[in-house]
Structures are given as C-alpha cells and as structure tokens.
Coordinates of N, CA and C in Angstrom, one line a residue:
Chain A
X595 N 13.5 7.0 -2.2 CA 12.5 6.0 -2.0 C 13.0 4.6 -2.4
X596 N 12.4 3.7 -1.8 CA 13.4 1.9 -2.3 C 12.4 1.7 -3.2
X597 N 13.5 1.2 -4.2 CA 13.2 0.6 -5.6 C 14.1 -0.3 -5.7
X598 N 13.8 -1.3 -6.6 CA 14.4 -2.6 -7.4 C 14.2 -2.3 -8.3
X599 N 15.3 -2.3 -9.3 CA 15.2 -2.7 -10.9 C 15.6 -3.5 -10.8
X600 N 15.3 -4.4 -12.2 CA 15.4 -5.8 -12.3 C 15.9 -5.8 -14.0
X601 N 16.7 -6.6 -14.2 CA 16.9 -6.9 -16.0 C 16.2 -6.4 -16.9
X602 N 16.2 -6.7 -18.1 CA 15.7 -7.0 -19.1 C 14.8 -8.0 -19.7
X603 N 14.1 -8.2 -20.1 CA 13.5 -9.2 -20.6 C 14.7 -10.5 -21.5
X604 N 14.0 -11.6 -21.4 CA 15.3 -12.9 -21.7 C 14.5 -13.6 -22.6
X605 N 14.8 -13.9 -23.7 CA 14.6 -15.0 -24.6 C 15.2 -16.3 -24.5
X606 N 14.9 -17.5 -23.9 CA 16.2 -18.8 -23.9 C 15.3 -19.7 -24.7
X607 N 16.5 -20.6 -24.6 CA 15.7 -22.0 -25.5 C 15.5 -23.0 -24.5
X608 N 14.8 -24.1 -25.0 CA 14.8 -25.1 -23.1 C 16.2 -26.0 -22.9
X609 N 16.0 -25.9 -22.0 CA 17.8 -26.6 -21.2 C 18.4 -25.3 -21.4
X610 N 18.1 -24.2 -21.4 CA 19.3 -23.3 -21.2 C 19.0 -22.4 -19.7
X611 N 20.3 -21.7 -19.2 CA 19.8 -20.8 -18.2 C 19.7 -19.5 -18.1
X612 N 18.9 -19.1 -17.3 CA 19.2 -17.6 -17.3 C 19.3 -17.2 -15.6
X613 N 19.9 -15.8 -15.7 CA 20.3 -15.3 -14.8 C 19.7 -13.5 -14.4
X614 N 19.1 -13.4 -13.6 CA 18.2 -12.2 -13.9 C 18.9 -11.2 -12.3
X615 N 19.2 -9.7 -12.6 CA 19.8 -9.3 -11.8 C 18.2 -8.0 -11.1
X616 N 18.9 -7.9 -9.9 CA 17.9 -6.9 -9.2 C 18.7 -6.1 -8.2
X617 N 18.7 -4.5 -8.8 CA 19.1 -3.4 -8.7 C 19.0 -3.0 -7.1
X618 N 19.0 -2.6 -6.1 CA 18.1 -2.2 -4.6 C 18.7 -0.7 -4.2
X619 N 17.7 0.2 -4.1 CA 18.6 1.7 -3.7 C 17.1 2.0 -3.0
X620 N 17.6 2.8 -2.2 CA 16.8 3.7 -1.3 C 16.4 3.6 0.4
X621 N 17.3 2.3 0.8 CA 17.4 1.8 2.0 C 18.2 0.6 2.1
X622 N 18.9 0.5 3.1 CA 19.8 -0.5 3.8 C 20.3 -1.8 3.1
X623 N 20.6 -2.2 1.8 CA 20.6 -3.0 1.3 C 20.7 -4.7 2.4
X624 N 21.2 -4.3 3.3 CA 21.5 -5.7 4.4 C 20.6 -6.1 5.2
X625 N 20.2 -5.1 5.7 CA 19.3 -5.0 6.2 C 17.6 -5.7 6.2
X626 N 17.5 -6.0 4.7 CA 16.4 -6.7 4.7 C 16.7 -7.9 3.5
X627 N 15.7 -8.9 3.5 CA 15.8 -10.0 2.8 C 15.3 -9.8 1.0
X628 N 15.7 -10.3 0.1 CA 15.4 -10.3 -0.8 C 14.7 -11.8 -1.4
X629 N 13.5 -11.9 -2.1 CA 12.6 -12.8 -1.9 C 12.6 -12.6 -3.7
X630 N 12.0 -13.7 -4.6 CA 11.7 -13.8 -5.5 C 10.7 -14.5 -5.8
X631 N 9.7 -14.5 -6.6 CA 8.4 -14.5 -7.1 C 8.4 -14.3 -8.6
X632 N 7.4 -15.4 -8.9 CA 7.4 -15.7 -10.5 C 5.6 -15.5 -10.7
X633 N 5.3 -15.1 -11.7 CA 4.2 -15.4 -12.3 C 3.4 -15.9 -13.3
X634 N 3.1 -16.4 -14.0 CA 3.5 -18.0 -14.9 C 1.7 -17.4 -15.3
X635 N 1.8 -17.8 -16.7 CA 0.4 -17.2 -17.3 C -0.7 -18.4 -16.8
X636 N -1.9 -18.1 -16.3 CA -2.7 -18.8 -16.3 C -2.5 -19.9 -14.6
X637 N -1.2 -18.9 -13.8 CA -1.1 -20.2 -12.8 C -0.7 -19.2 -11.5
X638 N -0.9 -18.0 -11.3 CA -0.7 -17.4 -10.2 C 0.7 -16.6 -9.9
X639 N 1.2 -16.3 -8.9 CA 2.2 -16.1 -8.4 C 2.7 -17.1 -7.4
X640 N 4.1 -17.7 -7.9 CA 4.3 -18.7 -7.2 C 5.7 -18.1 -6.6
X641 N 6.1 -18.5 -5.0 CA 7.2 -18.3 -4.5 C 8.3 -19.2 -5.0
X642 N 9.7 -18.8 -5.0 CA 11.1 -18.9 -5.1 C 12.1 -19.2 -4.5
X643 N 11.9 -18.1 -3.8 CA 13.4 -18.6 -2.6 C 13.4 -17.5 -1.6
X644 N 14.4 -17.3 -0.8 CA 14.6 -15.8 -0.5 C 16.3 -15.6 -0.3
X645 N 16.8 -15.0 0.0 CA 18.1 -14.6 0.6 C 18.7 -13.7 1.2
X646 N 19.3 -13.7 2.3 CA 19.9 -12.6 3.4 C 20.9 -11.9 2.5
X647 N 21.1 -10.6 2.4 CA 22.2 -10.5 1.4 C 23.4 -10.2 2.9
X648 N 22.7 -10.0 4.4 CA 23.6 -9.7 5.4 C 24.7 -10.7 5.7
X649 N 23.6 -11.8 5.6 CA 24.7 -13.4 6.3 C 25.0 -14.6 4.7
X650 N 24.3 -14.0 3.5 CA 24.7 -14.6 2.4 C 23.8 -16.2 2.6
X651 N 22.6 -16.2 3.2 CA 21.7 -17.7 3.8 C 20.7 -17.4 2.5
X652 N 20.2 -18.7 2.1 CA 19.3 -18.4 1.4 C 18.7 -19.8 1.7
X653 N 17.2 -20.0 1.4 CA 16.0 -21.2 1.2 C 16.0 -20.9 -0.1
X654 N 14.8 -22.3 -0.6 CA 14.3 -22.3 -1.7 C 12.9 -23.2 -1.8
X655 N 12.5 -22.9 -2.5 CA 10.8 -23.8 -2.2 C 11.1 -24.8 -2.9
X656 N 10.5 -26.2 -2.6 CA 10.7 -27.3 -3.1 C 10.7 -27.6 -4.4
X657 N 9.7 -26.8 -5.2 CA 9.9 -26.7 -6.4 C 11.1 -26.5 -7.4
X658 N 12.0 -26.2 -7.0 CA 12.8 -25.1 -7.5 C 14.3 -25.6 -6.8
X659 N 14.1 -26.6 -6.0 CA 15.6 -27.0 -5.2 C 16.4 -27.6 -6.4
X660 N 17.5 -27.2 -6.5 CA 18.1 -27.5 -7.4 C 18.3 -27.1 -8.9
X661 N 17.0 -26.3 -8.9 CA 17.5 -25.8 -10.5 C 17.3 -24.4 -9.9
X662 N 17.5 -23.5 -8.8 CA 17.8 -22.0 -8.8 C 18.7 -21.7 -7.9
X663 N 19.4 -21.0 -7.8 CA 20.3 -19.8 -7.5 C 20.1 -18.8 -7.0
X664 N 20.2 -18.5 -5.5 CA 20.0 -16.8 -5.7 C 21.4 -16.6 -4.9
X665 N 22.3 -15.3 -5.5 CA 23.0 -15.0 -5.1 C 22.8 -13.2 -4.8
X666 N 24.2 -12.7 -4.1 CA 24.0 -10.8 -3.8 C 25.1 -10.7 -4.1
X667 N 25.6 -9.3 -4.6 CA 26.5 -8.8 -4.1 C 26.9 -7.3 -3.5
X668 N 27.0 -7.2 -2.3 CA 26.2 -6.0 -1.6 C 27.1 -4.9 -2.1
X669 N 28.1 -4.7 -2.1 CA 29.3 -4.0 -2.8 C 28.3 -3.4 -3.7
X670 N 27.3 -3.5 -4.6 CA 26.7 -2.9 -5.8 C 25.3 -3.0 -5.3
X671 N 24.9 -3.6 -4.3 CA 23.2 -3.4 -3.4 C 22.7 -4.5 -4.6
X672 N 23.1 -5.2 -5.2 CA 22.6 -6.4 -5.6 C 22.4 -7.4 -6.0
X673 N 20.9 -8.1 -6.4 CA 20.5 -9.8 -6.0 C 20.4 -10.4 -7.5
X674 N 20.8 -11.6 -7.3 CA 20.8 -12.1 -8.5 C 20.1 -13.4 -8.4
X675 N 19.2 -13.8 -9.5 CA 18.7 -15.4 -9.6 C 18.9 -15.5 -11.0
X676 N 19.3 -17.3 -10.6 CA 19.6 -17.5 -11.8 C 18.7 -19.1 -11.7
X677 N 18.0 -19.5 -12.9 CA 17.4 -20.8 -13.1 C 17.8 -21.6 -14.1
X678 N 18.3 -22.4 -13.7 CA 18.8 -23.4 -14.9 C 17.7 -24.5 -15.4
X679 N 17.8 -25.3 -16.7 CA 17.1 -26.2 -16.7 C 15.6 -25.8 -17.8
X680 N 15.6 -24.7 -18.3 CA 14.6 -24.4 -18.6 C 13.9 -25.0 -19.5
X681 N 12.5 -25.0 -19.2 CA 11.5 -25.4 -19.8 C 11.0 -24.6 -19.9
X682 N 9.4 -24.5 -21.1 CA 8.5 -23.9 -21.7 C 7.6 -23.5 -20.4
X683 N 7.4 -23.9 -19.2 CA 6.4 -23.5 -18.5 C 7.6 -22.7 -17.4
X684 N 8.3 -22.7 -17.9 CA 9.0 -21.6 -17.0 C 8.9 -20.3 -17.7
X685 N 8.7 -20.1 -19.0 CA 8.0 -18.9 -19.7 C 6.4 -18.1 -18.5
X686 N 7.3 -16.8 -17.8 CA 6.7 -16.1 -16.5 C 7.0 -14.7 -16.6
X687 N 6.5 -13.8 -15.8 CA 7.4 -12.9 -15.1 C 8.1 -13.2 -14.1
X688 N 9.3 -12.8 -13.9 CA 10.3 -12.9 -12.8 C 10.4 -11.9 -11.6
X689 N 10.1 -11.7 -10.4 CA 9.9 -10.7 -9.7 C 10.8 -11.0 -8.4
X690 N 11.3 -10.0 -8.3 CA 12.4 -9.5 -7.0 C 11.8 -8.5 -6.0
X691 N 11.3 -9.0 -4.7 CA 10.8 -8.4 -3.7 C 12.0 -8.0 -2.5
X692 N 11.3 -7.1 -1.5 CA 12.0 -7.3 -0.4 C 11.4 -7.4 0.6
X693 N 11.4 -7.7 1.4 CA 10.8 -8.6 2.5 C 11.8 -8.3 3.8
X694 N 10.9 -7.7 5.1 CA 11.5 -7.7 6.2 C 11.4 -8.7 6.9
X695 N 12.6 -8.5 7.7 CA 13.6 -9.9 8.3 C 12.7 -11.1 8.6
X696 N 12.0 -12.2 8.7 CA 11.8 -12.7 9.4 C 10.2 -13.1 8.9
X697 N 9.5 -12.1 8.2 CA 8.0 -12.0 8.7 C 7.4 -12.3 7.2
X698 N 7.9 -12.9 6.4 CA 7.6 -13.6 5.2 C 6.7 -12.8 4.4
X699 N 6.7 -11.6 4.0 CA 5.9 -10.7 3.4 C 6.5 -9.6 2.7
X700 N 6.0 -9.3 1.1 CA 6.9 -8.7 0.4 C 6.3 -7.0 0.4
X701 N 7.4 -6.0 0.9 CA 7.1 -4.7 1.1 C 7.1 -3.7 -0.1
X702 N 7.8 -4.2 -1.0 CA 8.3 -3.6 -2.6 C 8.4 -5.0 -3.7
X703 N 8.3 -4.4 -4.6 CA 8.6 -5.4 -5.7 C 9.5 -4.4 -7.2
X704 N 9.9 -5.6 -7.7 CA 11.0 -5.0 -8.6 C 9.6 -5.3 -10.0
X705 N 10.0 -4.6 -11.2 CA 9.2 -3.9 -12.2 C 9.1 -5.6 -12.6
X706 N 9.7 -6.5 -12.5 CA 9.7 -7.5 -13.3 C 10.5 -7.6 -14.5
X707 N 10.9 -8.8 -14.6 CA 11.5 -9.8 -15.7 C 11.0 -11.0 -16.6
X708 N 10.5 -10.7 -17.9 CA 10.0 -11.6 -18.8 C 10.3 -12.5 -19.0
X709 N 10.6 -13.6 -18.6 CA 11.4 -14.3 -19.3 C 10.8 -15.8 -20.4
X710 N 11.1 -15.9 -21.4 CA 10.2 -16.6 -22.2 C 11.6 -17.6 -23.2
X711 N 10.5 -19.0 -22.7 CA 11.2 -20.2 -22.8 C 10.7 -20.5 -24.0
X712 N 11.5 -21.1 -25.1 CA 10.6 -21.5 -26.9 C 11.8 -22.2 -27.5
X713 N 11.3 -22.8 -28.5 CA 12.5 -23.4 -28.9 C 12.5 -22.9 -30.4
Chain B
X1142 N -2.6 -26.2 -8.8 CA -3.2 -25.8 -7.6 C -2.4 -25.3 -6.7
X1143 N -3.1 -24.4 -6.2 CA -2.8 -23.0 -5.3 C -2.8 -23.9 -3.5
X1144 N -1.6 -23.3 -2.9 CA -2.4 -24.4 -1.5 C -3.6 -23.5 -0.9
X1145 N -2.7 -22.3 -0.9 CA -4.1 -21.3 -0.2 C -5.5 -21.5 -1.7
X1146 N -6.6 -21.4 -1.3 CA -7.7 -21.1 -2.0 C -8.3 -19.8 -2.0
X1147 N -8.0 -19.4 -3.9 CA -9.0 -18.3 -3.2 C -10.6 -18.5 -4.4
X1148 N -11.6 -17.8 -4.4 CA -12.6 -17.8 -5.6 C -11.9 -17.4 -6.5
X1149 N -11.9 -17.4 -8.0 CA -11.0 -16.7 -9.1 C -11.7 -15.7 -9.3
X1150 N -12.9 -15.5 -9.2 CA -13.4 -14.0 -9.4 C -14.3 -13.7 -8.3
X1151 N -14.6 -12.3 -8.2 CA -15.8 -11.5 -8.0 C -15.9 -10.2 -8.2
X1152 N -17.4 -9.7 -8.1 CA -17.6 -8.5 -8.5 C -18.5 -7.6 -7.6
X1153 N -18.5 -6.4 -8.2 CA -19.6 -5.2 -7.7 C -19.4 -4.4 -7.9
X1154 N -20.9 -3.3 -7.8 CA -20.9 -2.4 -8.0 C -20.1 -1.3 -8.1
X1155 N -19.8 0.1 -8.5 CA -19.3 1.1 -7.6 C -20.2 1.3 -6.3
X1156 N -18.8 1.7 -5.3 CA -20.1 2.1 -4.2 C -20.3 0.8 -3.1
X1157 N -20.2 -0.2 -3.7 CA -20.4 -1.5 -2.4 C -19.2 -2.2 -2.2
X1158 N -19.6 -3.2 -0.9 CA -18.9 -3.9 -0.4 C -18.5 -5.2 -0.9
X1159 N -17.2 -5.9 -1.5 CA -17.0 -6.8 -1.6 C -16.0 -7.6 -0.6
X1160 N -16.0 -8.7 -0.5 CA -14.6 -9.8 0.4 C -14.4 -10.3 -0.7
X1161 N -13.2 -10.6 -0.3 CA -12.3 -11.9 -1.0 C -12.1 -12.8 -0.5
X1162 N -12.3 -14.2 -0.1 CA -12.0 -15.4 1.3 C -10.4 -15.5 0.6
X1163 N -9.5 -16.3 1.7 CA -8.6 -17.3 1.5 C -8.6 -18.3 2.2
X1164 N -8.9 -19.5 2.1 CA -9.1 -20.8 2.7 C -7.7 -21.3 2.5
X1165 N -6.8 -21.4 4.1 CA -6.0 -22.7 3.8 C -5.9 -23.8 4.4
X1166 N -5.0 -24.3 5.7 CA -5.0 -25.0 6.4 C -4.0 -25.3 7.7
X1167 N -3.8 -26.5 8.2 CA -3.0 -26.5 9.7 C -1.6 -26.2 9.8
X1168 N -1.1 -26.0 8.6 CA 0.0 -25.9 8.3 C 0.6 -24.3 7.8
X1169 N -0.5 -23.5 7.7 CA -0.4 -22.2 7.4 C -1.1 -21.1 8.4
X1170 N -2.0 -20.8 7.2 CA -3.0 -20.1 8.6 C -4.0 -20.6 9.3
X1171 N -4.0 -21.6 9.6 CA -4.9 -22.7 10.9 C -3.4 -22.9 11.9
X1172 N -2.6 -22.7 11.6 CA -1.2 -22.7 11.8 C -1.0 -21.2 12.9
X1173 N -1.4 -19.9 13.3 CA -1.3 -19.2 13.5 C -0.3 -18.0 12.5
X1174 N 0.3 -18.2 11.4 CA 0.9 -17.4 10.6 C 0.2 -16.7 9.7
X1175 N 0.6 -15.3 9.9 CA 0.0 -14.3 9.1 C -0.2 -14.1 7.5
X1176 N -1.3 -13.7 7.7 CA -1.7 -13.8 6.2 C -1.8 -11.9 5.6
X1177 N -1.1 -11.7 4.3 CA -1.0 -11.0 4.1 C -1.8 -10.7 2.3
X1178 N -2.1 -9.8 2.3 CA -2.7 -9.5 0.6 C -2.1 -8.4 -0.3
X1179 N -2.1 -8.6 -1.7 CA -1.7 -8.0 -2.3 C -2.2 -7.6 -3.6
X1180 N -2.0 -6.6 -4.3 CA -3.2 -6.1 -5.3 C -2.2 -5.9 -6.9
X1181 N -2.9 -6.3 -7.6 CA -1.8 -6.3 -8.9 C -3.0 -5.7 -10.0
X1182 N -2.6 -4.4 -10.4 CA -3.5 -3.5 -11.6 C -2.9 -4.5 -12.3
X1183 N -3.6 -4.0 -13.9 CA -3.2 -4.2 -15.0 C -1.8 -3.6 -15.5
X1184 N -1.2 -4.9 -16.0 CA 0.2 -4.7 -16.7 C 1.4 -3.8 -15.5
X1185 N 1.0 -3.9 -13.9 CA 1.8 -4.1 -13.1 C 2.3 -4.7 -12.2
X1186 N 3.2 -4.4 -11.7 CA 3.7 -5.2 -10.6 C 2.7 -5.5 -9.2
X1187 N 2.6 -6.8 -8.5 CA 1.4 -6.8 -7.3 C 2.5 -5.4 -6.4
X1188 N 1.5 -4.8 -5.8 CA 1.7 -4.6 -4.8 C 1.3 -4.7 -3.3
X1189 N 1.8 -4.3 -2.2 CA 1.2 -4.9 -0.6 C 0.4 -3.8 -0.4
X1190 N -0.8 -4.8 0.0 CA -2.2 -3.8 0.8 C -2.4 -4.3 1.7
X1191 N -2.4 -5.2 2.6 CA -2.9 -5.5 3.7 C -1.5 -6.4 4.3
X1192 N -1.0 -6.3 5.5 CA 0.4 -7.0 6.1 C 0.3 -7.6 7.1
X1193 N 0.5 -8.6 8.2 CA -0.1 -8.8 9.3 C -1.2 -9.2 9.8
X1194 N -2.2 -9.5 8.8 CA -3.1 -9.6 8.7 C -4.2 -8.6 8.8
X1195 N -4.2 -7.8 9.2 CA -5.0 -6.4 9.4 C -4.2 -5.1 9.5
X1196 N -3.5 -5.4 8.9 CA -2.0 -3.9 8.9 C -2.3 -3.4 7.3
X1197 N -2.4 -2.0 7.0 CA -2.1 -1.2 6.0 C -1.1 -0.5 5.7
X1198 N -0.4 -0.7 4.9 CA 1.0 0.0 4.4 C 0.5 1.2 4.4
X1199 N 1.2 2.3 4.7 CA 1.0 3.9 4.4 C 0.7 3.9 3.1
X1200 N -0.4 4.8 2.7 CA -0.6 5.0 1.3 C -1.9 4.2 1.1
X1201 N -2.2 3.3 1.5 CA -3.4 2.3 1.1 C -4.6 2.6 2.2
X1202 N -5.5 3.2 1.1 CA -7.0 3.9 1.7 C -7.5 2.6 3.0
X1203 N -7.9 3.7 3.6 CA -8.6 2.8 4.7 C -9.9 1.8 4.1
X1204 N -10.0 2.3 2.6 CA -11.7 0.9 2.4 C -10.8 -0.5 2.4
X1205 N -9.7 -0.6 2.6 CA -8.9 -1.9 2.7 C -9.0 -2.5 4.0
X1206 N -9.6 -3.6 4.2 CA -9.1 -4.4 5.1 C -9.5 -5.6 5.1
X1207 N -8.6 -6.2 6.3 CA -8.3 -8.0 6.4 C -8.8 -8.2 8.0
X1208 N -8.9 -9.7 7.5 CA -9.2 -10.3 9.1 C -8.7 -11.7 8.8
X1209 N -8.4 -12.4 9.5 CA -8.2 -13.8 9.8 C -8.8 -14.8 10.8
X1210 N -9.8 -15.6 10.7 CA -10.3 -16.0 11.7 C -9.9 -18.2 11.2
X1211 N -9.3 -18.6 12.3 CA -9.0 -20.0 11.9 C -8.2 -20.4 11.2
X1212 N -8.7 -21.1 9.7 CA -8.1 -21.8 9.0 C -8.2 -20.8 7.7
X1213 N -9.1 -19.6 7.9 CA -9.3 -18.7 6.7 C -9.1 -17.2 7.1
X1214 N -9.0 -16.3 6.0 CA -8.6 -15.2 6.0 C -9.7 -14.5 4.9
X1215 N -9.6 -13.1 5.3 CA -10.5 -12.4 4.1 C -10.3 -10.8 3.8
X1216 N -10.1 -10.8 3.0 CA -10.0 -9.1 2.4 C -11.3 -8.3 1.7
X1217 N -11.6 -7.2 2.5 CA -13.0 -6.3 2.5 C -12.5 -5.3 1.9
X1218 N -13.4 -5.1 1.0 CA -12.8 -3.5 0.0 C -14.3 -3.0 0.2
X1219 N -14.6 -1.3 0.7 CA -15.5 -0.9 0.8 C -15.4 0.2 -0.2
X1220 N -16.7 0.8 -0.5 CA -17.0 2.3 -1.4 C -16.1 1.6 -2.7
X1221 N -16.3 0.1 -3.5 CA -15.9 -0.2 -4.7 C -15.5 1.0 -5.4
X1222 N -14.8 1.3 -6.1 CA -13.9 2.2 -7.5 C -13.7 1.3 -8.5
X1223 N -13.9 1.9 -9.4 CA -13.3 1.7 -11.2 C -12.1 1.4 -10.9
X1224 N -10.7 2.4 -10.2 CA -9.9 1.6 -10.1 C -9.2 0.4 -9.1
X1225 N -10.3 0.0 -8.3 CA -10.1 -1.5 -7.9 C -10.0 -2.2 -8.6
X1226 N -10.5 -2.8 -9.7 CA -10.3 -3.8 -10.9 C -8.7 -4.2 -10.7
X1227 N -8.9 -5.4 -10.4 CA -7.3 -5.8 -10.5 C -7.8 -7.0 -10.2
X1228 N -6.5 -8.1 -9.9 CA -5.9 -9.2 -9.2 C -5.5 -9.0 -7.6
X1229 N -5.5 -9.7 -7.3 CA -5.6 -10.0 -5.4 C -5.3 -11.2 -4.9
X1230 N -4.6 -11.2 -4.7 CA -3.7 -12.5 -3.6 C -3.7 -12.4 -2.3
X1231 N -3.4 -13.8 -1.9 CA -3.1 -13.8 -0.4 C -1.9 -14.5 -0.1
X1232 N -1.3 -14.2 1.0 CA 0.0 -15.0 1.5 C 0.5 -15.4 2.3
X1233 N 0.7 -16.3 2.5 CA 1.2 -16.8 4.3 C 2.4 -17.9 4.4
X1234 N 2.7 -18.0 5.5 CA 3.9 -19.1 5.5 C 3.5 -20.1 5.4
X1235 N 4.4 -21.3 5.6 CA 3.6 -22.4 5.5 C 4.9 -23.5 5.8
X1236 N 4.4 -24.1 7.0 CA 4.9 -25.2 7.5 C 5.6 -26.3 6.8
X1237 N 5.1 -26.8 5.9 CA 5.0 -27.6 5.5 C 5.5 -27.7 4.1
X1238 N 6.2 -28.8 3.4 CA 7.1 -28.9 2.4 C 6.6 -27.9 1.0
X1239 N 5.3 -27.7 1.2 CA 5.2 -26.5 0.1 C 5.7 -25.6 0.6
X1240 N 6.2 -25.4 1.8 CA 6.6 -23.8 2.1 C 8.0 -22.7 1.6
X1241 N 8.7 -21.8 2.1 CA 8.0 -21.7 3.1 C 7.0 -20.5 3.0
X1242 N 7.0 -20.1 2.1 CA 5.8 -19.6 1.3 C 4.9 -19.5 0.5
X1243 N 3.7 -19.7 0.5 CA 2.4 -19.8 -0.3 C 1.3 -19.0 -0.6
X1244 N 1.1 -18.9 -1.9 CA 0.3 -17.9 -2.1 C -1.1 -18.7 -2.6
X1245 N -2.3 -17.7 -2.5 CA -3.5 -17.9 -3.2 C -3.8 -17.7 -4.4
X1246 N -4.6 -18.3 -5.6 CA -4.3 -18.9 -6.7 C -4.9 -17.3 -7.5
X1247 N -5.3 -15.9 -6.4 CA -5.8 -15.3 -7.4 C -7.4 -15.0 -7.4
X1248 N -7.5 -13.5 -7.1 CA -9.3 -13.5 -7.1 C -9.3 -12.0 -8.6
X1249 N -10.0 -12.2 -9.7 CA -9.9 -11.4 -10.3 C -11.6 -10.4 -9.5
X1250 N -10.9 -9.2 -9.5 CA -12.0 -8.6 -8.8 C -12.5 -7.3 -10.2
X1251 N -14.0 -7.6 -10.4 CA -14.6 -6.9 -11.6 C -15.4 -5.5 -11.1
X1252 N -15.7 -4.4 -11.0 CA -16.0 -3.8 -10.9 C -17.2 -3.5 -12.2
X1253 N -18.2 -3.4 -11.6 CA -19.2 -3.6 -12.9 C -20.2 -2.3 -13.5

C-alpha cells in the first residue's frame, strides 16, 4: 500500500533551518508528484510547493519563494523540504502529500512533521 | 485569510443532512478548475474524500458528495455519524499569484 513517512518532530530557534524528510514506498516513486502542506494552529492548511521527483521541476507558492526548498532523491524514493528563515508562526505541522501528475490534488499524505519555532 | 471561503463551522444531528459551501472566485473555481475536499479526524492526518469535484476515492461511503456549480462548490454528508466530527477543506488551483494552490480556511463539522 503507498505510504509516506515523514521525520521526526523539530525543535529550532528563529532564523534557524530545518529540513524535514518524506519516506514514499508502495508505488512508482517518479511517477507522481510530491506536494507539501503545512498546518499552522489557528490558520488552516496552507500550500507549499510541489516537485516532480521524475524531471527534478519544482514551484512554490508565493509565500514561501525563497525561504523553501524542496528537493528528492529517487535512489532512496525520497522528498525533502527544507525552510530556512524561521520564525514563530512557522511553529505547524509539516505534511508531505502525493499528488497525481498534473491535477493539483493530494491522494495520500505523510503522518506529519511538528515543527516548533521558540526561542 | 483563506482565498477559498468556507463557514468555520456546522452541525447536526445523527441521521441528517449537512453541506459545507466553498466560495471562491475567477481565478479558481469560477475559473473552471476542480475543486476537491478533504477530511481531517482528530489528531490526524486530512485525508481525500471527494476529487474532481464529484469523484470518491475507493473506500469513502457513498453519504459523501460534491458538486460545483460557478464560482462555488459544496460538500453533502448524508445519514450524519459520530464519526464525521472532524475538519473539512476544500481545494482548487488557482490562477492567480496565490496559487497554484489554495485551500479553504476550514469548516469544523459537530455532530450533536
């Protein structure tokens, strides 16, 4: 069955970065897109980015241009984001989806990543 | 602020019918792009219930469904359950410099 694991939970301080990894087994790792998603207490689920792990292409939502990262490496079936820059309202869950080709909709999601910004 | 809109809550009985609206605009789903929904229990991950706008993933009861008409979209849960209680989103592309994905800000759905 396809699953995502995802990290561990992350403690940073602000202006530091973190880097959260997402696991993919149970289908075609290239074959589909990897999408991330955050959830921020009190403010929704807010989109990320996505990236092809086939052609190594990635977007990112305007929010986020410039302070994230997403990288793959398919050799091991996995996705990595990393956000630099942190601030306290970047204290969220971190969520790694996958999303078929094209059609902007997430079919799985990974267990989630804590991550919690404090000084 | 959410671009898509949704109410932050509603409720009902066991047994009835609730919707969930999502209101967005020209740039999304007034846009012709699909609006999809998703259901998040407590203390887990959301998951997909409705795709396409009226598509059900295998596994998810038929009292689920979606429609999209215009600039808005809406998710119908029928024969309410105790375990509907959750969180509920909506999602669609979006044209336009918020994009290229956007979601609804969230309907907490109470079962009472």
């Amino acid at each position: 069955q396809v699953q995502l694991v995802q990290s561990g939970a992350e403690v940073k301080r602000p202006g530091a970065s973190v880097k959260i990894s997402c696991r993919a087994s149970g289908y075609i790792f290239t074959s589909y897109e990897i999408h991330w998603v955050r959830l921020a207490p009190g403010r929704g689920l807010e989109y990320m980015g996505w990236l092809s792990p086939n052609y190594g292409n990635t977007g990112y939502a305007q929010k986020f241009q410039g302070r994230v990262i997403l990288t793959s490496q398919t050799s091991t079936n996995t996705a990595y984001m990393e956000l630099s820059g942190l601030k306290s309202e970047d204290t969220a869950i971190y969520y790694c989806t996958r999303g078929p080709r094209a059609l902007w909709y997430d079919d799985h999601w990974g267990q989630g990543t804590l991550v919690t910004v404090a000084s | 602020q959410s671009v898509l809109t949704q109410p932050p809550s509603v409720s009902g009985a066991p047994g009835q019918r609730v919707t969930i609206s999502c209101t967005g605009s020209s740039s999304n789903i007034g846009a012709g792009y699909d609006v999809h929904w998703y259901q998040q229990l407590p203390g887990a991950a959301p998951r997909l219930l409705i795709f396409g706008n009226d598509n059900r993933p295998s596994g998810v009861p038929d009292r689920f469904s979606g429609s999209r008409s215009g600039t808005s979209a809406s998710l119908a849960i029928t024969g309410l359950q105790a375990d509907d209680e959750a969180d509920y989103y909506c999602q669609s592309y979006d044209s336009s410099p918020s994009g290229p994905v956007v979601f609804g800000g969230g309907t907490k759905l109470t079962v009472l």
